[in-house]
mmCIF file of C-alpha atoms and ligand atoms in Angstrom:
data_model
loop_
_atom_site.group_PDB
_atom_site.id
_atom_site.type_symbol
_atom_site.label_atom_id
_atom_site.label_comp_id
_atom_site.label_asym_id
_atom_site.label_seq_id
_atom_site.Cartn_x
_atom_site.Cartn_y
_atom_site.Cartn_z
ATOM 1 C CA MET A 1 -2.651 7.631 -14.804
ATOM 2 C CA GLU A 2 -0.474 6.142 -17.397
ATOM 3 C CA GLY A 3 0.004 2.222 -17.376
ATOM 4 C CA LYS A 4 -3.217 1.928 -15.204
ATOM 5 C CA ARG A 5 -6.032 -0.159 -16.215
ATOM 6 C CA LYS A 6 -9.524 1.564 -16.114
ATOM 7 C CA VAL A 7 -12.243 -0.244 -14.600
ATOM 8 C CA ILE A 8 -15.832 0.264 -13.517
ATOM 9 C CA ILE A 9 -16.627 -2.008 -10.593
ATOM 10 C CA ASP A 10 -20.357 -3.234 -10.605
ATOM 11 C CA CYS A 11 -21.243 -4.495 -7.179
ATOM 12 C CA ASP A 12 -23.966 -5.447 -4.500
ATOM 13 C CA PRO A 13 -21.950 -4.619 -1.036
ATOM 14 C CA GLY A 14 -22.190 -7.114 0.826
ATOM 15 C CA ILE A 15 -19.283 -8.232 3.057
ATOM 16 C CA ASP A 16 -17.074 -9.680 0.531
ATOM 17 C CA ASP A 17 -17.775 -7.124 -2.235
ATOM 18 C CA SER A 18 -16.579 -4.654 0.512
ATOM 19 C CA LEU A 19 -13.274 -6.216 0.809
ATOM 20 C CA ALA A 20 -13.105 -6.600 -2.880
ATOM 21 C CA LEU A 21 -13.585 -2.825 -3.052
ATOM 22 C CA LEU A 22 -10.818 -2.311 -0.466
ATOM 23 C CA LEU A 23 -8.415 -4.414 -2.627
ATOM 24 C CA ALA A 24 -9.266 -2.584 -5.809
ATOM 25 C CA LEU A 25 -8.857 0.932 -4.378
ATOM 26 C CA LYS A 26 -5.594 -0.042 -2.753
ATOM 27 C CA SER A 27 -4.333 -1.350 -5.765
ATOM 28 C CA SER A 28 -2.083 1.131 -7.881
ATOM 29 C CA GLU A 29 -2.736 -1.074 -11.273
ATOM 30 C CA LEU A 30 -6.341 -0.117 -11.379
ATOM 31 C CA GLU A 31 -7.833 3.416 -12.129
ATOM 32 C CA VAL A 32 -11.529 2.862 -10.827
ATOM 33 C CA LYS A 33 -13.715 5.413 -12.995
ATOM 34 C CA GLY A 34 -16.885 4.653 -11.233
ATOM 35 C CA ILE A 35 -18.670 2.090 -8.927
ATOM 36 C CA THR A 36 -22.180 0.912 -9.834
ATOM 37 C CA VAL A 37 -24.528 -0.564 -7.239
ATOM 38 C CA VAL A 38 -27.033 -3.420 -8.325
ATOM 39 C CA CYS A 39 -29.414 -5.067 -5.902
ATOM 40 C CA GLY A 40 -28.342 -8.502 -4.634
ATOM 41 C CA ASN A 41 -26.911 -9.091 -1.173
ATOM 42 C CA VAL A 42 -28.868 -6.189 -0.196
ATOM 43 C CA PRO A 43 -31.129 -3.702 -1.774
ATOM 44 C CA THR A 44 -29.289 -1.122 -4.127
ATOM 45 C CA LYS A 45 -29.783 1.772 -1.520
ATOM 46 C CA GLN A 46 -28.130 -0.045 1.374
ATOM 47 C CA GLY A 47 -25.265 -1.198 -1.159
ATOM 48 C CA VAL A 48 -24.693 2.456 -2.227
ATOM 49 C CA GLU A 49 -24.189 3.316 1.665
ATOM 50 C CA ASN A 50 -21.970 0.311 2.223
ATOM 51 C CA THR A 51 -19.735 1.616 -0.841
ATOM 52 C CA LEU A 52 -19.409 4.873 0.517
ATOM 53 C CA LYS A 53 -18.027 3.453 3.724
ATOM 54 C CA VAL A 54 -15.288 1.777 1.873
ATOM 55 C CA LEU A 55 -14.529 4.856 -0.358
ATOM 56 C CA GLU A 56 -14.271 6.786 2.997
ATOM 57 C CA LEU A 57 -12.007 4.272 4.407
ATOM 58 C CA THR A 58 -9.805 4.612 1.693
ATOM 59 C CA ASN A 59 -9.766 8.331 1.177
ATOM 60 C CA SER A 60 -11.452 7.701 -2.070
ATOM 61 C CA LEU A 61 -14.795 9.755 -1.924
ATOM 62 C CA HIS A 62 -14.061 11.510 -5.171
ATOM 63 C CA ILE A 63 -14.839 8.394 -7.105
ATOM 64 C CA PRO A 64 -18.464 8.418 -8.148
ATOM 65 C CA VAL A 65 -21.174 5.722 -7.025
ATOM 66 C CA TYR A 66 -24.116 5.150 -9.139
ATOM 67 C CA PHE A 67 -27.535 3.571 -8.014
ATOM 68 C CA GLY A 68 -28.330 0.798 -10.489
ATOM 69 C CA GLU A 69 -31.258 -1.601 -11.041
ATOM 70 C CA GLU A 70 -33.369 -2.187 -7.828
ATOM 71 C CA ASN A 71 -34.756 -5.726 -9.130
ATOM 72 C CA PRO A 72 -33.609 -8.409 -11.340
ATOM 73 C CA LEU A 73 -34.794 -8.415 -14.983
ATOM 74 C CA ILE A 74 -37.666 -11.183 -14.209
ATOM 75 C CA ARG A 75 -37.570 -12.565 -10.977
ATOM 76 C CA GLU A 76 -38.509 -11.035 -7.610
ATOM 77 C CA LEU A 77 -35.412 -9.754 -5.673
ATOM 78 C CA VAL A 78 -34.393 -12.337 -3.054
ATOM 79 C CA THR A 79 -31.532 -10.513 -1.110
ATOM 80 C CA ALA A 80 -28.848 -12.397 1.051
ATOM 81 C CA GLN A 81 -29.392 -10.470 4.246
ATOM 82 C CA ASP A 82 -29.169 -13.740 6.391
ATOM 83 C CA THR A 83 -25.652 -14.283 5.106
ATOM 84 C CA HIS A 84 -24.326 -10.605 5.104
ATOM 85 C CA GLY A 85 -26.699 -8.927 7.764
ATOM 86 C CA GLU A 86 -29.631 -6.645 7.372
ATOM 87 C CA ASP A 87 -27.261 -3.744 6.813
ATOM 88 C CA GLY A 88 -25.119 -5.936 4.402
ATOM 89 C CA VAL A 89 -21.954 -5.168 6.405
ATOM 90 C CA GLY A 90 -22.542 -7.725 9.286
ATOM 91 C CA GLN A 91 -24.992 -5.771 11.453
ATOM 92 C CA CYS A 92 -22.514 -2.970 11.957
ATOM 93 C CA PHE A 93 -24.818 -0.384 11.504
ATOM 94 C CA PHE A 94 -22.387 2.121 10.447
ATOM 95 C CA SER A 95 -23.245 6.101 10.749
ATOM 96 C CA LYS A 96 -24.183 7.493 7.323
ATOM 97 C CA VAL A 97 -21.013 8.606 5.324
ATOM 98 C CA GLN A 98 -20.889 12.402 4.898
ATOM 99 C CA GLY A 99 -19.842 13.538 1.398
ATOM 100 C CA GLY A 100 -19.055 11.538 -1.805
ATOM 101 C CA ILE A 101 -20.674 11.699 -5.291
ATOM 102 C CA VAL A 102 -23.746 9.535 -5.440
ATOM 103 C CA ARG A 103 -25.595 9.764 -8.832
ATOM 104 C CA ASN A 104 -28.585 8.009 -10.360
ATOM 105 C CA GLY A 105 -28.232 5.983 -13.552
ATOM 106 C CA ALA A 106 -25.754 3.084 -13.425
ATOM 107 C CA VAL A 107 -26.655 1.490 -16.823
ATOM 108 C CA ASP A 108 -26.411 5.261 -18.506
ATOM 109 C CA PHE A 109 -23.012 5.678 -16.805
ATOM 110 C CA ILE A 110 -21.676 2.284 -18.051
ATOM 111 C CA ILE A 111 -22.996 3.074 -21.568
ATOM 112 C CA GLU A 112 -21.272 6.366 -21.703
ATOM 113 C CA SER A 113 -18.275 5.368 -20.132
ATOM 114 C CA LEU A 114 -17.912 2.746 -22.800
ATOM 115 C CA GLY A 115 -18.571 5.074 -25.488
ATOM 116 C CA THR A 116 -15.920 7.724 -24.219
ATOM 117 C CA GLU A 117 -13.176 5.657 -22.310
ATOM 118 C CA ASP A 118 -10.380 3.604 -24.164
ATOM 119 C CA LYS A 119 -9.790 0.272 -22.994
ATOM 120 C CA LEU A 120 -12.409 0.203 -20.377
ATOM 121 C CA SER A 121 -13.221 -3.023 -18.443
ATOM 122 C CA ILE A 122 -15.568 -4.314 -15.890
ATOM 123 C CA ILE A 123 -15.424 -6.180 -12.753
ATOM 124 C CA ALA A 124 -18.721 -7.711 -11.985
ATOM 125 C CA LEU A 125 -19.073 -8.719 -8.257
ATOM 126 C CA GLY A 126 -23.151 -9.000 -8.103
ATOM 127 C CA PRO A 127 -25.989 -10.159 -10.198
ATOM 128 C CA LEU A 128 -25.434 -9.070 -13.952
ATOM 129 C CA THR A 129 -28.647 -7.034 -14.091
ATOM 130 C CA ASN A 130 -26.940 -3.682 -14.601
ATOM 131 C CA LEU A 131 -24.662 -5.007 -17.397
ATOM 132 C CA ALA A 132 -27.672 -6.673 -19.065
ATOM 133 C CA LYS A 133 -29.751 -3.617 -19.180
ATOM 134 C CA ALA A 134 -26.835 -1.602 -20.582
ATOM 135 C CA LEU A 135 -26.217 -4.260 -23.281
ATOM 136 C CA MET A 136 -29.977 -4.474 -24.138
ATOM 137 C CA ARG A 137 -29.865 -0.738 -24.623
ATOM 138 C CA ASP A 138 -26.613 -0.262 -26.635
ATOM 139 C CA LYS A 139 -25.046 -3.770 -27.726
ATOM 140 C CA GLU A 140 -22.694 -1.837 -30.217
ATOM 141 C CA VAL A 141 -20.905 0.086 -27.232
ATOM 142 C CA PHE A 142 -19.736 -3.074 -25.763
ATOM 143 C CA ASN A 143 -17.563 -3.619 -28.621
ATOM 144 C CA ASN A 144 -15.323 -1.136 -26.707
ATOM 145 C CA LEU A 145 -15.250 -3.192 -23.622
ATOM 146 C CA ASP A 146 -11.913 -4.547 -22.899
ATOM 147 C CA GLU A 147 -12.641 -7.312 -20.625
ATOM 148 C CA LEU A 148 -15.571 -8.454 -18.483
ATOM 149 C CA VAL A 149 -14.534 -10.591 -15.245
ATOM 150 C CA SER A 150 -17.820 -11.620 -13.434
ATOM 151 C CA MET A 151 -17.752 -13.437 -9.964
ATOM 152 C CA GLY A 152 -20.411 -15.891 -10.532
ATOM 153 C CA GLY A 153 -21.579 -19.468 -11.250
ATOM 154 C CA SER A 154 -19.796 -22.713 -10.635
ATOM 155 C CA PHE A 155 -18.339 -25.343 -13.040
ATOM 156 C CA ARG A 156 -17.792 -28.669 -10.733
ATOM 157 C CA SER A 157 -18.477 -27.062 -7.348
ATOM 158 C CA HIS A 158 -21.884 -27.419 -5.924
ATOM 159 C CA GLY A 159 -24.210 -24.290 -5.598
ATOM 160 C CA ASN A 160 -24.306 -21.834 -2.495
ATOM 161 C CA CYS A 161 -27.998 -21.037 -2.652
ATOM 162 C CA SER A 162 -29.301 -24.260 -4.339
ATOM 163 C CA PRO A 163 -27.593 -27.620 -4.655
ATOM 164 C CA VAL A 164 -26.416 -26.122 -8.270
ATOM 165 C CA ALA A 165 -26.564 -22.593 -8.231
ATOM 166 C CA GLU A 166 -24.305 -19.723 -7.257
ATOM 167 C CA PHE A 167 -26.169 -16.699 -5.577
ATOM 168 C CA ASN A 168 -25.138 -14.008 -8.129
ATOM 169 C CA TYR A 169 -26.488 -15.745 -11.137
ATOM 170 C CA TRP A 170 -29.410 -17.274 -9.037
ATOM 171 C CA VAL A 171 -30.867 -14.029 -8.223
ATOM 172 C CA ASP A 172 -30.862 -12.909 -11.593
ATOM 173 C CA PRO A 173 -30.552 -16.099 -14.089
ATOM 174 C CA HIS A 174 -32.126 -13.820 -17.066
ATOM 175 C CA GLY A 175 -29.673 -11.087 -16.502
ATOM 176 C CA ALA A 176 -26.689 -13.503 -16.552
ATOM 177 C CA ASP A 177 -27.999 -15.472 -19.197
ATOM 178 C CA TYR A 178 -28.443 -12.518 -21.396
ATOM 179 C CA VAL A 179 -24.854 -11.134 -20.781
ATOM 180 C CA TYR A 180 -23.294 -14.620 -21.606
ATOM 181 C CA LYS A 181 -25.499 -14.986 -25.001
ATOM 182 C CA ASN A 182 -25.165 -11.328 -26.100
ATOM 183 C CA LEU A 183 -21.623 -9.808 -25.216
ATOM 184 C CA LYS A 184 -19.369 -10.372 -27.916
ATOM 185 C CA LYS A 185 -16.517 -10.891 -25.723
ATOM 186 C CA LYS A 186 -15.540 -13.951 -23.399
ATOM 187 C CA VAL A 187 -16.936 -13.567 -19.765
ATOM 188 C CA HIS A 188 -14.106 -14.430 -17.381
ATOM 189 C CA MET A 189 -16.138 -16.426 -14.902
ATOM 190 C CA VAL A 190 -14.481 -16.561 -11.606
ATOM 191 C CA GLY A 191 -16.924 -19.174 -9.945
ATOM 192 C CA LEU A 192 -17.386 -21.175 -6.764
ATOM 193 C CA ASP A 193 -14.649 -23.599 -8.146
ATOM 194 C CA VAL A 194 -12.286 -21.104 -7.145
ATOM 195 C CA THR A 195 -13.643 -18.592 -4.924
ATOM 196 C CA ARG A 196 -14.525 -21.354 -2.296
ATOM 197 C CA LYS A 197 -10.777 -21.872 -1.680
ATOM 198 C CA ILE A 198 -10.587 -18.164 -0.633
ATOM 199 C CA VAL A 199 -11.279 -18.290 3.192
ATOM 200 C CA LEU A 200 -10.585 -15.939 5.908
ATOM 201 C CA THR A 201 -9.453 -18.469 8.711
ATOM 202 C CA PRO A 202 -9.248 -17.676 12.531
ATOM 203 C CA ASN A 203 -5.529 -17.373 12.060
ATOM 204 C CA ILE A 204 -5.684 -14.962 9.250
ATOM 205 C CA LEU A 205 -8.322 -12.995 10.849
ATOM 206 C CA GLU A 206 -6.428 -13.172 14.144
ATOM 207 C CA LEU A 207 -3.297 -11.930 11.996
ATOM 208 C CA ILE A 208 -5.445 -9.013 10.649
ATOM 209 C CA ASN A 209 -6.191 -8.043 14.232
ATOM 210 C CA ARG A 210 -2.507 -7.829 15.058
ATOM 211 C CA LEU A 211 -1.998 -5.706 12.373
ATOM 212 C CA GLY A 212 -4.200 -3.195 13.738
ATOM 213 C CA GLY A 213 -5.166 0.001 12.515
ATOM 214 C CA GLU A 214 -8.558 1.280 11.163
ATOM 215 C CA VAL A 215 -8.910 -1.151 7.841
ATOM 216 C CA ALA A 216 -8.082 -4.017 10.579
ATOM 217 C CA LYS A 217 -10.822 -3.130 12.734
ATOM 218 C CA TYR A 218 -13.409 -2.612 9.983
ATOM 219 C CA ILE A 219 -12.568 -6.122 8.566
ATOM 220 C CA ILE A 220 -12.734 -7.913 11.850
ATOM 221 C CA ASP A 221 -16.048 -6.022 12.560
ATOM 222 C CA ILE A 222 -17.653 -6.826 9.305
ATOM 223 C CA THR A 223 -16.733 -10.403 9.216
ATOM 224 C CA LYS A 224 -17.780 -11.581 12.676
ATOM 225 C CA PHE A 225 -21.548 -12.113 11.339
ATOM 226 C CA TYR A 226 -20.299 -13.771 8.284
ATOM 227 C CA VAL A 227 -18.225 -16.235 10.389
ATOM 228 C CA ASP A 228 -21.117 -17.070 12.604
ATOM 229 C CA PHE A 229 -23.000 -17.831 9.299
ATOM 230 C CA HIS A 230 -20.460 -20.095 7.932
ATOM 231 C CA TRP A 231 -20.087 -22.014 10.980
ATOM 232 C CA LYS A 232 -24.000 -22.424 11.247
ATOM 233 C CA GLN A 233 -24.581 -23.109 7.735
ATOM 234 C CA GLU A 234 -21.813 -24.863 6.429
ATOM 235 C CA GLY A 235 -19.776 -26.124 9.509
ATOM 236 C CA ILE A 236 -16.587 -23.962 8.042
ATOM 237 C CA ILE A 237 -14.575 -22.189 10.903
ATOM 238 C CA GLY A 238 -13.880 -18.670 9.069
ATOM 239 C CA CYS A 239 -15.531 -17.291 6.134
ATOM 240 C CA VAL A 240 -15.235 -17.622 2.359
ATOM 241 C CA ILE A 241 -14.689 -14.346 0.624
ATOM 242 C CA ASN A 242 -15.536 -14.677 -3.144
ATOM 243 C CA ASP A 243 -15.533 -11.301 -4.607
ATOM 244 C CA PRO A 244 -11.786 -10.069 -3.989
ATOM 245 C CA LEU A 245 -10.542 -12.873 -6.113
ATOM 246 C CA ALA A 246 -12.408 -11.560 -9.029
ATOM 247 C CA VAL A 247 -10.411 -8.081 -8.554
ATOM 248 C CA ALA A 248 -7.177 -9.853 -7.848
ATOM 249 C CA TYR A 249 -7.608 -12.177 -10.946
ATOM 250 C CA PHE A 250 -8.255 -9.163 -13.130
ATOM 251 C CA ILE A 251 -4.669 -7.752 -11.844
ATOM 252 C CA ASP A 252 -2.647 -10.852 -11.529
ATOM 253 C CA ARG A 253 -3.695 -13.607 -14.066
ATOM 254 C CA SER A 254 -1.188 -16.077 -12.678
ATOM 255 C CA LEU A 255 -3.367 -16.624 -9.653
ATOM 256 C CA CYS A 256 -6.071 -18.589 -11.543
ATOM 257 C CA SER A 257 -6.013 -21.407 -14.635
ATOM 258 C CA GLY A 258 -9.182 -22.319 -16.602
ATOM 259 C CA PHE A 259 -10.136 -23.164 -19.790
ATOM 260 C CA SER A 260 -12.399 -21.686 -22.764
ATOM 261 C CA SER A 261 -15.625 -22.996 -23.278
ATOM 262 C CA TYR A 262 -19.332 -22.311 -24.116
ATOM 263 C CA THR A 263 -21.613 -21.410 -21.158
ATOM 264 C CA GLU A 264 -25.251 -21.366 -20.711
ATOM 265 C CA VAL A 265 -27.077 -20.136 -17.378
ATOM 266 C CA VAL A 266 -30.331 -22.053 -16.541
ATOM 267 C CA LYS A 267 -33.182 -19.475 -16.156
ATOM 268 C CA ASP A 268 -35.777 -21.496 -14.423
ATOM 269 C CA GLY A 269 -36.653 -24.808 -12.953
ATOM 270 C CA ILE A 270 -35.182 -26.624 -10.120
ATOM 271 C CA ALA A 271 -31.731 -25.665 -11.564
ATOM 272 C CA MET A 272 -32.283 -22.136 -12.042
ATOM 273 C CA GLY A 273 -29.102 -20.097 -11.997
ATOM 274 C CA GLN A 274 -26.976 -23.123 -12.972
ATOM 275 C CA THR A 275 -24.188 -22.258 -15.137
ATOM 276 C CA ILE A 276 -24.037 -25.449 -17.781
ATOM 277 C CA VAL A 277 -20.363 -25.420 -18.966
ATOM 278 C CA ASP A 278 -20.052 -27.312 -22.376
ATOM 279 C CA VAL A 279 -16.485 -28.209 -21.439
ATOM 280 C CA GLU A 280 -16.606 -31.330 -23.876
ATOM 281 C CA ASP A 281 -17.791 -29.132 -26.460
ATOM 282 C CA PHE A 282 -20.879 -31.076 -27.222
ATOM 283 C CA TRP A 283 -22.847 -28.305 -28.755
ATOM 284 C CA LYS A 284 -19.995 -27.035 -30.923
ATOM 285 C CA LYS A 285 -21.187 -23.265 -29.812
ATOM 286 C CA GLN A 286 -18.553 -20.386 -30.106
ATOM 287 C CA HIS A 287 -16.938 -20.124 -26.710
ATOM 288 C CA ASN A 288 -18.455 -17.283 -24.575
ATOM 289 C CA SER A 289 -16.394 -17.735 -21.430
ATOM 290 C CA VAL A 290 -13.203 -18.455 -19.885
ATOM 291 C CA VAL A 291 -14.008 -20.663 -16.733
ATOM 292 C CA LEU A 292 -11.656 -20.669 -13.823
ATOM 293 C CA GLN A 293 -10.778 -24.004 -12.317
ATOM 294 C CA GLU A 294 -7.807 -23.653 -10.191
ATOM 295 C CA VAL A 295 -6.332 -21.071 -7.806
ATOM 296 C CA ASP A 296 -3.376 -20.293 -5.811
ATOM 297 C CA ALA A 297 -5.286 -19.435 -2.602
ATOM 298 C CA SER A 298 -1.958 -18.814 -0.698
ATOM 299 C CA LYS A 299 -0.710 -16.370 -3.595
ATOM 300 C CA PHE A 300 -3.752 -14.548 -3.524
ATOM 301 C CA MET A 301 -4.087 -14.174 0.457
ATOM 302 C CA TYR A 302 -0.499 -12.922 0.612
ATOM 303 C CA MET A 303 -1.308 -10.191 -2.265
ATOM 304 C CA PHE A 304 -4.485 -9.578 -0.610
ATOM 305 C CA LEU A 305 -2.933 -8.786 2.857
ATOM 306 C CA GLN A 306 -0.107 -7.034 1.726
ATOM 307 C CA ARG A 307 -2.060 -4.415 -0.368
ATOM 308 C CA LEU A 308 -4.690 -3.769 2.374
ATOM 309 C CA PHE A 309 -1.701 -3.467 5.177
ATOM 310 C CA PRO A 310 1.120 -2.065 2.804
ATOM 311 C CA GLU A 311 2.898 -0.700 5.785
ATOM 312 C CA SER A 312 3.308 -4.344 7.349
ATOM 313 C CA ALA A 313 4.289 -6.127 3.914
ATOM 314 C CA GLU A 314 7.388 -7.443 5.209
ATOM 315 C CA VAL A 315 6.002 -8.721 8.437
ATOM 316 C CA ILE A 316 3.015 -10.489 6.311
ATOM 317 C CA ALA A 317 5.984 -11.704 3.796
ATOM 318 C CA ASN A 318 7.652 -13.476 6.674
ATOM 319 C CA ILE A 319 4.582 -15.112 8.438
ATOM 320 C CA LYS A 320 4.542 -18.919 8.090
ATOM 321 C CA GLY A 321 2.017 -21.348 8.818
ATOM 322 C CA VAL A 322 -0.939 -18.857 8.984
ATOM 323 C CA ILE A 323 -1.392 -17.937 5.327
HETATM 324 C C1 BDR B 401 -21.650 -14.239 -4.486
HETATM 325 O O1 BDR B 401 -22.706 -13.892 -3.700
HETATM 326 C C2 BDR B 401 -22.975 -13.071 -2.954
HETATM 327 O O2 BDR B 401 -23.476 -13.354 -1.611
HETATM 328 C C3 BDR B 401 -21.247 -12.554 -2.603
HETATM 329 O O3 BDR B 401 -21.006 -11.091 -2.485
HETATM 330 C C4 BDR B 401 -20.624 -12.940 -3.878
HETATM 331 O O4 BDR B 401 -20.774 -11.885 -4.894
HETATM 332 C C5 BDR B 401 -21.093 -15.370 -4.025
HETATM 333 O O5 BDR B 401 -21.821 -16.358 -4.537
HETATM 334 CA CA1 CA B 402 -21.169 -9.877 -4.426
#
């Protein structure tokens, strides 16, 4: 496994989380040590089921999956089943996966892994509740963390569940705030400014359909509901897929650019969940984040499709006017 970067993926699958997991599991640069599930898009139990489905699809059922927190630190859980479907994967209601390694104790797993693994990173695709709990329990062990990449927040972009707040940080603003304030490393904030530009358009979905096979069918099936939601909610034809960008950025820094800053998460009131990025350095506080602002969406999309469909990589490379 030399040369691979070791990661834990903390997620709340979720349609776009499922696509992010597909990308991670099909990326040879990564060694996924475990997947920890947190409540968010769906209750944790459902998120575990949805994770197993992706592991089955990618022949990765040897990777352990951990049940994480079932509620945000303080707020009551508000899921996004209106966006992702009651089952979190677009009302597909897949049959239960047989096999897999499912364990309790996501928070313990994170702490133990940081204590034993050299250069371990975390890619967080959901609310930061599991990470906040782990950090509260053992701040020291986080000195061993290589990097934290978190899909969440926004800088100049508007919110997606309030005028100013992004879903992951809005669901658990206290968890997010705790992580930003207490982690001694900068959080790589992959927020809505960049993820909003990652859209599976009808053309791209048709391309996926034509590439064919099990993975293509899965993507087409789980995104149908998501596409309908985007049309009704935002007047967009296609769907925004946020989470895979966090995985792609972790692998290839040239996809996004941004800046270092101090960031704070609003914990209550009408701006709950908003990330306040002190880009002008008014507060003179130690920077705790790398805030991403620009993305090469087309480069991302080629990477995403070529990794998910390696057998069609050349066909994809030669496609013009679709991606
Ligand atoms: C985030 O919220 C969730 O619905 C998605 O899975 C993504 O992680 C986008 O705001
Ligand atoms: Ca997510």
